[in-house]
GROMACS .gro file of C-alpha atoms in nm:
model
  391
    1MET     CA    1   0.009  -0.001  -0.028
    2THR     CA    2   0.121   0.349  -0.098
    3THR     CA    3   0.245   0.517   0.207
    4ARG     CA    4  -0.017   0.843   0.283
    5LEU     CA    5   0.215   1.158   0.390
    6SER     CA    6   0.110   1.370   0.681
    7PRO     CA    7  -0.005   1.730   0.601
    8TYR     CA    8   0.374   1.822   0.750
    9GLU     CA    9   0.536   1.571   0.550
   10LEU     CA   10   0.328   1.710   0.251
   11MET     CA   11   0.433   2.065   0.337
   12GLU     CA   12   0.795   1.958   0.345
   13LYS     CA   13   0.766   1.821   0.001
   14LEU     CA   14   0.584   2.120  -0.150
   15VAL     CA   15   0.842   2.377  -0.019
   16SER     CA   16   1.114   2.187  -0.151
   17PHE     CA   17   0.993   2.297  -0.491
   18PRO     CA   18   1.111   2.623  -0.590
   19THR     CA   19   0.816   2.748  -0.762
   20VAL     CA   20   0.894   3.130  -0.758
   21SER     CA   21   0.642   3.257  -1.018
   22ARG     CA   22   0.922   3.340  -1.286
   23ASP     CA   23   1.024   2.971  -1.291
   24SER     CA   24   0.803   2.677  -1.433
   25ASN     CA   25   0.597   2.482  -1.149
   26LEU     CA   26   0.613   2.156  -1.349
   27PRO     CA   27   0.834   1.954  -1.084
   28LEU     CA   28   0.601   2.036  -0.801
   29VAL     CA   29   0.292   1.937  -1.036
   30ASP     CA   30   0.469   1.650  -1.153
   31TRP     CA   31   0.505   1.504  -0.766
   32VAL     CA   32   0.158   1.607  -0.666
   33GLU     CA   33   0.014   1.424  -0.991
   34GLY     CA   34   0.192   1.109  -0.917
   35TYR     CA   35   0.120   1.110  -0.529
   36LEU     CA   36  -0.266   1.119  -0.615
   37ASN     CA   37  -0.236   0.884  -0.885
   38SER     CA   38  -0.028   0.645  -0.647
   39HIS     CA   39  -0.377   0.682  -0.416
   40GLY     CA   40  -0.597   0.596  -0.709
   41ILE     CA   41  -0.675   0.944  -0.759
   42THR     CA   42  -0.697   1.097  -1.126
   43ALA     CA   43  -0.550   1.451  -1.185
   44HIS     CA   44  -0.603   1.675  -1.473
   45ARG     CA   45  -0.362   1.929  -1.592
   46HIS     CA   46  -0.431   2.287  -1.769
   47TYR     CA   47  -0.115   2.421  -1.924
   48ASP     CA   48  -0.019   2.821  -1.953
   49GLU     CA   49   0.051   2.911  -2.312
   50THR     CA   50   0.422   2.855  -2.241
   51GLY     CA   51   0.362   2.484  -2.145
   52GLU     CA   52   0.607   2.566  -1.868
   53LYS     CA   53   0.328   2.611  -1.597
   54ALA     CA   54   0.037   2.383  -1.517
   55ALA     CA   55  -0.249   2.415  -1.281
   56LEU     CA   56  -0.386   2.061  -1.145
   57PHE     CA   57  -0.702   1.966  -0.994
   58ALA     CA   58  -0.888   1.635  -0.912
   59HIS     CA   59  -1.225   1.511  -0.789
   60VAL     CA   60  -1.296   1.231  -0.550
   61GLY     CA   61  -1.655   1.088  -0.405
   62PRO     CA   62  -1.962   1.037  -0.639
   63GLU     CA   63  -1.933   1.216  -0.960
   64VAL     CA   64  -2.219   1.447  -0.920
   65ALA     CA   65  -2.243   1.807  -0.876
   66GLY     CA   66  -2.259   2.020  -0.567
   67GLY     CA   67  -1.941   1.935  -0.402
   68VAL     CA   68  -1.653   2.151  -0.247
   69VAL     CA   69  -1.315   2.284  -0.389
   70LEU     CA   70  -1.022   2.358  -0.183
   71SER     CA   71  -0.837   2.608  -0.395
   72GLY     CA   72  -0.493   2.724  -0.353
   73HIS     CA   73  -0.190   2.833  -0.552
   74THR     CA   74   0.160   2.647  -0.641
   75ASP     CA   75   0.361   2.958  -0.694
   76VAL     CA   76   0.562   3.176  -0.450
   77VAL     CA   77   0.754   3.505  -0.435
   78PRO     CA   78   1.132   3.527  -0.502
   79VAL     CA   79   1.369   3.501  -0.236
   80ASP     CA   80   1.628   3.727  -0.400
   81GLY     CA   81   1.797   3.972  -0.161
   82GLN     CA   82   1.613   3.864   0.159
   83PRO     CA   83   1.811   3.780   0.456
   84TRP     CA   84   1.697   3.409   0.528
   85ALA     CA   85   1.855   3.260   0.835
   86GLY     CA   86   1.886   2.928   0.637
   87ASP     CA   87   1.773   2.756   0.301
   88PRO     CA   88   1.435   2.928   0.204
   89PHE     CA   89   1.310   2.597   0.050
   90THR     CA   90   1.378   2.353   0.332
   91VAL     CA   91   1.123   2.364   0.607
   92VAL     CA   92   1.274   2.432   0.967
   93GLU     CA   93   1.101   2.400   1.286
   94ARG     CA   94   1.213   2.639   1.564
   95ASP     CA   95   1.030   2.824   1.845
   96GLY     CA   96   0.714   2.673   1.761
   97LYS     CA   97   0.706   2.786   1.402
   98TYR     CA   98   0.763   2.616   1.039
   99TYR     CA   99   1.011   2.820   0.850
  100GLY     CA  100   1.014   2.831   0.487
  101ARG     CA  101   0.901   3.001   0.158
  102GLY     CA  102   0.546   2.940   0.107
  103CYS     CA  103   0.452   2.764   0.456
  104CYS     CA  104   0.200   3.048   0.494
  105ASP     CA  105   0.145   3.177   0.128
  106MET     CA  106   0.025   2.906   0.059
  107LYS     CA  107   0.202   2.564   0.034
  108GLY     CA  108   0.084   2.485   0.406
  109PHE     CA  109  -0.294   2.496   0.306
  110ASP     CA  110  -0.189   2.304   0.002
  111ALA     CA  111  -0.076   2.036   0.176
  112LEU     CA  112  -0.356   2.024   0.401
  113ALA     CA  113  -0.562   2.018   0.086
  114ILE     CA  114  -0.375   1.725  -0.069
  115TRP     CA  115  -0.415   1.552   0.289
  116ALA     CA  116  -0.784   1.585   0.283
  117LEU     CA  117  -0.818   1.452  -0.079
  118VAL     CA  118  -0.660   1.171  -0.001
  119GLU     CA  119  -0.841   1.115   0.311
  120ALA     CA  120  -1.186   1.170   0.128
  121HIS     CA  121  -1.102   0.926  -0.140
  122GLN     CA  122  -1.000   0.672   0.097
  123MET     CA  123  -1.300   0.709   0.333
  124GLY     CA  124  -1.572   0.724   0.023
  125VAL     CA  125  -1.726   1.047   0.121
  126ALA     CA  126  -2.059   1.114   0.029
  127ARG     CA  127  -2.038   1.454  -0.120
  128PRO     CA  128  -1.797   1.541  -0.348
  129LEU     CA  129  -1.427   1.698  -0.249
  130GLN     CA  130  -1.220   1.886  -0.555
  131LEU     CA  131  -0.869   2.027  -0.552
  132ALA     CA  132  -0.766   2.313  -0.757
  133LEU     CA  133  -0.386   2.426  -0.767
  134SER     CA  134  -0.341   2.706  -0.968
  135TYR     CA  135  -0.020   2.900  -1.126
  136ASP     CA  136   0.089   3.248  -1.133
  137GLU     CA  137  -0.140   3.373  -0.858
  138GLU     CA  138   0.147   3.587  -0.735
  139VAL     CA  139   0.169   3.791  -1.018
  140GLY     CA  140  -0.202   3.887  -1.064
  141CYS     CA  141  -0.421   3.580  -1.025
  142VAL     CA  142  -0.352   3.528  -1.409
  143GLY     CA  143  -0.372   3.131  -1.355
  144ALA     CA  144  -0.672   3.063  -1.178
  145PRO     CA  145  -0.935   3.153  -1.446
  146PRO     CA  146  -0.845   2.956  -1.742
  147MET     CA  147  -0.790   2.670  -1.466
  148ILE     CA  148  -1.160   2.711  -1.330
  149GLU     CA  149  -1.297   2.720  -1.721
  150ARG     CA  150  -1.129   2.387  -1.756
  151MET     CA  151  -1.271   2.230  -1.442
  152LEU     CA  152  -1.607   2.336  -1.537
  153GLU     CA  153  -1.525   2.132  -1.877
  154VAL     CA  154  -1.376   1.826  -1.690
  155LEU     CA  155  -1.544   1.774  -1.349
  156PRO     CA  156  -1.869   1.778  -1.203
  157LYS     CA  157  -1.935   2.154  -1.091
  158ALA     CA  158  -1.886   2.221  -0.720
  159GLU     CA  159  -2.118   2.416  -0.514
  160LEU     CA  160  -1.882   2.598  -0.316
  161ALA     CA  161  -1.493   2.689  -0.329
  162ILE     CA  162  -1.289   2.731  -0.009
  163ILE     CA  163  -0.993   2.960  -0.084
  164GLY     CA  164  -0.706   2.889   0.149
  165GLU     CA  165  -0.511   3.201   0.173
  166PRO     CA  166  -0.395   3.277   0.529
  167SER     CA  167  -0.666   3.420   0.730
  168MET     CA  168  -0.594   3.285   1.076
  169MET     CA  169  -0.863   3.036   1.024
  170GLN     CA  170  -1.102   3.340   1.002
  171THR     CA  171  -1.408   3.319   0.736
  172VAL     CA  172  -1.342   3.613   0.527
  173THR     CA  173  -1.624   3.670   0.282
  174GLY     CA  174  -1.500   3.991   0.095
  175HIS     CA  175  -1.215   4.133  -0.047
  176LYS     CA  176  -1.108   4.437  -0.264
  177GLY     CA  177  -1.079   4.401  -0.652
  178GLY     CA  178  -0.768   4.499  -0.832
  179ILE     CA  179  -0.636   4.617  -1.155
  180GLY     CA  180  -0.270   4.657  -1.294
  181HIS     CA  181  -0.129   4.861  -1.608
  182ASN     CA  182   0.250   4.831  -1.736
  183VAL     CA  183   0.327   5.165  -1.837
  184HIS     CA  184   0.601   5.289  -2.112
  185ALA     CA  185   0.677   5.627  -2.158
  186ILE     CA  186   0.895   5.723  -2.492
  187GLY     CA  187   1.030   6.063  -2.513
  188PHE     CA  188   1.285   6.213  -2.758
  189GLU     CA  189   1.639   6.215  -2.640
  190VAL     CA  190   1.823   6.567  -2.656
  191HIS     CA  191   2.117   6.695  -2.453
  192SER     CA  192   1.967   6.860  -2.124
  193SER     CA  193   2.079   7.169  -2.196
  194LEU     CA  194   1.845   7.190  -2.492
  195MET     CA  195   1.589   7.008  -2.305
  196HIS     CA  196   1.280   7.227  -2.434
  197THR     CA  197   1.346   7.067  -2.756
  198GLY     CA  198   1.327   6.703  -2.644
  199VAL     CA  199   1.083   6.481  -2.447
  200ASN     CA  200   1.215   6.357  -2.113
  201ALA     CA  201   0.995   6.040  -2.043
  202ILE     CA  202   1.093   6.039  -1.673
  203MET     CA  203   0.911   6.406  -1.638
  204ALA     CA  204   0.630   6.330  -1.852
  205SER     CA  205   0.585   6.035  -1.621
  206ALA     CA  206   0.563   6.251  -1.325
  207PRO     CA  207   0.219   6.382  -1.376
  208LEU     CA  208   0.072   6.026  -1.410
  209ILE     CA  209   0.214   5.934  -1.072
  210ASP     CA  210   0.109   6.255  -0.909
  211TRP     CA  211  -0.227   6.209  -1.049
  212ALA     CA  212  -0.211   5.866  -0.855
  213ASN     CA  213  -0.121   6.059  -0.522
  214ARG     CA  214  -0.412   6.296  -0.589
  215MET     CA  215  -0.648   6.001  -0.629
  216ASN     CA  216  -0.533   5.876  -0.297
  217ALA     CA  217  -0.580   6.201  -0.134
  218GLU     CA  218  -0.930   6.242  -0.285
  219ASN     CA  219  -1.035   5.844  -0.205
  220ARG     CA  220  -0.923   5.902   0.161
  221ALA     CA  221  -1.118   6.247   0.215
  222ARG     CA  222  -1.433   6.092   0.091
  223VAL     CA  223  -1.688   5.906   0.356
  224PRO     CA  224  -1.684   5.546   0.273
  225SER     CA  225  -1.980   5.346   0.181
  226GLU     CA  226  -2.111   5.101   0.440
  227LEU     CA  227  -1.956   4.810   0.263
  228ALA     CA  228  -1.621   4.995   0.200
  229ALA     CA  229  -1.606   5.103   0.546
  230MET     CA  230  -1.547   4.726   0.652
  231PHE     CA  231  -1.204   4.724   0.453
  232GLU     CA  232  -0.861   4.876   0.601
  233PRO     CA  233  -0.799   5.127   0.434
  234PRO     CA  234  -1.177   5.206   0.351
  235TRP     CA  235  -1.124   5.354   0.024
  236THR     CA  236  -0.979   5.277  -0.333
  237THR     CA  237  -0.594   5.266  -0.339
  238VAL     CA  238  -0.350   5.377  -0.661
  239HIS     CA  239   0.007   5.277  -0.629
  240VAL     CA  240   0.319   5.315  -0.810
  241GLY     CA  241   0.567   5.007  -0.687
  242MET     CA  242   0.835   5.027  -0.940
  243ILE     CA  243   0.996   5.269  -1.176
  244GLU     CA  244   1.314   5.280  -1.427
  245GLY     CA  245   1.412   5.481  -1.717
  246GLY     CA  246   1.689   5.712  -1.840
  247THR     CA  247   2.040   5.650  -1.986
  248ALA     CA  248   2.234   5.968  -1.809
  249HIS     CA  249   2.187   6.275  -1.611
  250ASN     CA  250   2.285   6.502  -1.893
  251ILE     CA  251   2.025   6.360  -2.155
  252THR     CA  252   1.654   6.366  -2.146
  253ALA     CA  253   1.515   6.024  -2.094
  254LYS     CA  254   1.398   5.805  -2.370
  255ASP     CA  255   1.212   5.579  -2.173
  256CYS     CA  256   1.021   5.544  -1.849
  257ARG     CA  257   0.891   5.212  -1.745
  258PHE     CA  258   0.644   5.190  -1.431
  259GLY     CA  259   0.334   4.977  -1.299
  260MET     CA  260   0.009   5.150  -1.206
  261ASP     CA  261  -0.207   4.948  -0.994
  262PHE     CA  262  -0.548   4.969  -0.832
  263ARG     CA  263  -0.698   4.810  -0.504
  264VAL     CA  264  -1.095   4.899  -0.562
  265VAL     CA  265  -1.347   4.849  -0.274
  266PRO     CA  266  -1.630   4.672  -0.366
  267GLY     CA  267  -1.899   4.897  -0.526
  268GLU     CA  268  -1.660   5.069  -0.741
  269ASP     CA  269  -1.580   4.938  -1.108
  270PRO     CA  270  -1.204   4.838  -1.164
  271GLU     CA  271  -1.238   4.905  -1.522
  272GLU     CA  272  -1.371   5.279  -1.452
  273TRP     CA  273  -1.069   5.363  -1.274
  274SER     CA  274  -0.889   5.202  -1.574
  275ALA     CA  275  -1.070   5.446  -1.808
  276ARG     CA  276  -0.986   5.751  -1.582
  277PHE     CA  277  -0.624   5.653  -1.569
  278MET     CA  278  -0.616   5.624  -1.950
  279ALA     CA  279  -0.785   5.960  -1.972
  280GLU     CA  280  -0.481   6.109  -1.794
  281VAL     CA  281  -0.265   5.914  -2.004
  282ALA     CA  282  -0.422   6.065  -2.328
  283ARG     CA  283  -0.355   6.403  -2.165
  284VAL     CA  284  -0.007   6.398  -2.083
  285GLU     CA  285   0.052   6.205  -2.387
  286ALA     CA  286  -0.087   6.491  -2.608
  287ALA     CA  287   0.148   6.750  -2.430
  288MET     CA  288   0.420   6.503  -2.507
  289GLN     CA  289   0.358   6.490  -2.882
  290ALA     CA  290   0.297   6.891  -2.915
  291VAL     CA  291   0.688   6.872  -2.859
  292HIS     CA  292   0.769   6.581  -3.069
  293PRO     CA  293   0.522   6.388  -3.270
  294GLU     CA  294   0.706   6.048  -3.180
  295ALA     CA  295   0.668   6.061  -2.841
  296ARG     CA  296   0.427   5.820  -2.667
  297ILE     CA  297   0.267   5.608  -2.380
  298ASP     CA  298   0.215   5.250  -2.433
  299VAL     CA  299  -0.033   5.098  -2.138
  300THR     CA  300  -0.030   4.710  -2.161
  301PRO     CA  301  -0.307   4.527  -1.908
  302LYS     CA  302  -0.129   4.360  -1.616
  303PHE     CA  303  -0.387   4.192  -1.432
  304LEU     CA  304  -0.769   4.229  -1.377
  305VAL     CA  305  -0.868   4.070  -1.037
  306PRO     CA  306  -1.233   4.101  -0.949
  307GLY     CA  307  -1.331   4.137  -0.601
  308LEU     CA  308  -1.493   3.910  -0.358
  309LYS     CA  309  -1.856   4.016  -0.301
  310PRO     CA  310  -2.018   3.904   0.059
  311GLU     CA  311  -2.305   3.667  -0.042
  312GLU     CA  312  -2.644   3.692   0.149
  313GLY     CA  313  -2.693   3.348   0.262
  314GLY     CA  314  -2.373   3.228   0.096
  315ALA     CA  315  -2.340   2.848   0.103
  316ALA     CA  316  -1.965   2.877   0.132
  317GLU     CA  317  -1.962   3.120   0.415
  318ALA     CA  318  -2.242   2.887   0.572
  319PHE     CA  319  -2.017   2.558   0.540
  320VAL     CA  320  -1.671   2.728   0.685
  321ARG     CA  321  -1.862   2.895   0.979
  322GLN     CA  322  -2.027   2.539   1.072
  323ILE     CA  323  -1.655   2.408   1.121
  324THR     CA  324  -1.489   2.689   1.233
  325GLY     CA  325  -1.772   2.854   1.469
  326ASP     CA  326  -1.629   3.197   1.372
  327ASN     CA  327  -1.945   3.405   1.302
  328ALA     CA  328  -1.771   3.752   1.302
  329SER     CA  329  -1.743   3.966   0.971
  330HIS     CA  330  -1.402   3.956   0.835
  331VAL     CA  331  -1.300   4.135   0.481
  332VAL     CA  332  -0.927   4.182   0.342
  333SER     CA  333  -0.775   4.412   0.123
  334TYR     CA  334  -0.532   4.175  -0.078
  335GLY     CA  335  -0.658   4.020  -0.361
  336THR     CA  336  -0.722   3.627  -0.423
  337GLU     CA  337  -0.868   3.408  -0.650
  338ALA     CA  338  -1.194   3.370  -0.469
  339GLY     CA  339  -1.359   3.669  -0.682
  340GLN     CA  340  -1.287   3.436  -0.970
  341PHE     CA  341  -1.449   3.127  -0.845
  342GLN     CA  342  -1.719   3.362  -0.737
  343GLU     CA  343  -1.743   3.508  -1.104
  344ARG     CA  344  -1.803   3.192  -1.230
  345GLY     CA  345  -2.084   3.099  -1.035
  346TYR     CA  346  -1.951   2.936  -0.741
  347SER     CA  347  -2.025   3.026  -0.354
  348ALA     CA  348  -1.704   3.149  -0.223
  349VAL     CA  349  -1.509   3.203   0.083
  350ILE     CA  350  -1.133   3.254   0.202
  351CYS     CA  351  -1.045   3.037   0.515
  352GLY     CA  352  -0.678   2.935   0.571
  353PRO     CA  353  -0.403   2.891   0.836
  354GLY     CA  354  -0.127   3.140   0.894
  355ASN     CA  355  -0.107   3.526   0.922
  356ILE     CA  356  -0.083   3.738   0.601
  357ALA     CA  357   0.153   3.954   0.758
  358GLN     CA  358   0.422   3.684   0.726
  359ALA     CA  359   0.365   3.638   0.348
  360HIS     CA  360   0.621   3.731   0.127
  361GLN     CA  361   0.880   3.809   0.419
  362PRO     CA  362   1.240   3.684   0.499
  363ASP     CA  363   1.183   3.383   0.723
  364GLU     CA  364   0.861   3.336   0.623
  365PHE     CA  365   0.646   3.109   0.871
  366ILE     CA  366   0.352   2.945   0.986
  367THR     CA  367   0.293   2.874   1.339
  368LYS     CA  368   0.278   2.517   1.451
  369ALA     CA  369  -0.070   2.612   1.599
  370GLN     CA  370  -0.212   2.781   1.306
  371PHE     CA  371  -0.064   2.470   1.100
  372GLU     CA  372  -0.280   2.238   1.349
  373ALA     CA  373  -0.571   2.423   1.322
  374GLY     CA  374  -0.592   2.396   0.955
  375HIS     CA  375  -0.545   2.034   1.022
  376GLU     CA  376  -0.845   2.024   1.252
  377PHE     CA  377  -1.031   2.215   1.009
  378MET     CA  378  -0.993   1.975   0.754
  379ARG     CA  379  -1.098   1.687   0.976
  380GLY     CA  380  -1.414   1.857   1.040
  381LEU     CA  381  -1.468   1.942   0.665
  382LEU     CA  382  -1.405   1.532   0.615
  383ALA     CA  383  -1.709   1.482   0.870
  384ARG     CA  384  -1.930   1.697   0.701
  385LEU     CA  385  -1.853   1.549   0.355
  386ASN     CA  386  -1.905   1.202   0.504
  387ARG     CA  387  -2.256   1.245   0.618
  388ALA     CA  388  -2.511   1.073   0.423
  389GLY     CA  389  -2.706   1.357   0.222
  390ALA     CA  390  -2.444   1.601   0.348
  391ALA     CA  391  -2.521   1.995   0.239
   0.00000   0.00000   0.00000
């Protein structure tokens, strides 16, 4: 009989694969698929356009609709330049914590979900359980939508999805949406002593970045809606996190590249914010072209992540609350794949072990207590799925 690994052993194995978003996740996918197959579980893949990454999903229990999805992502953020105390891709237990890249975000949950899927298959649950492991969540949740579409084609449609992002095992029913753009301003180079005859791409970009500052100030000053007031901060934020450009201090910059990202409170439309930004881009571009007609600003979409909207009488929320006993209201400002499941007709909720404050940090960790709380949640989930006529 094939050995059934514990959640901790599964987490150790998953963390050992350095699935940074810029690299392939196929070695991890190969291993998980082989592990599931060894227990008689058929897994399905959906590859990205490069063929270097794949989502993996599986179904156990009756071949009927109405089941539960455990959803996680396989990619992690880079460790470059971070001062880790040891190897980021080896789980180390110290002071009641498990350290390793992804232990918190979110290979700890992935391990628990894989464990639960195998257990559900072995016990023969009355209600189906599905596993969904995506790619490229960390670069804008771009891997989940094609995975979900493929799941709907291949598997019986589940009723609800539990997205296991670190929430301290709280029942999170809402998160902000997000939209991001890559911006490339192209100027015209001249010697800086004659800057009035050239177009400095960096200086031309400055009004767009200042527009972000002004939008943040206006949004912060506005009285938030009742729904927006649940979030921290309770307004839509506009952010530029990286910028590069220029050749030398005495040349008007030919190029300037930066990202413009929005985290949008429910009730506001991310695409409307995008349209407002593009109107500002058009205004700045016209001023650039008045100096030199070849100057321009290219804007390409980076990501679009729908928000998770609290559901009235949501099946996912009710199911998770019955297991956790958590009856408080929780929302988060970070984006997840939950809104994408909800958009495709699943009832969705976020509930997973660990603290989001540890995500992406050097010496990322999940506490043993939180990991065990996640394990206890999975035991409760299996008990509910195993009840005859469970709903």
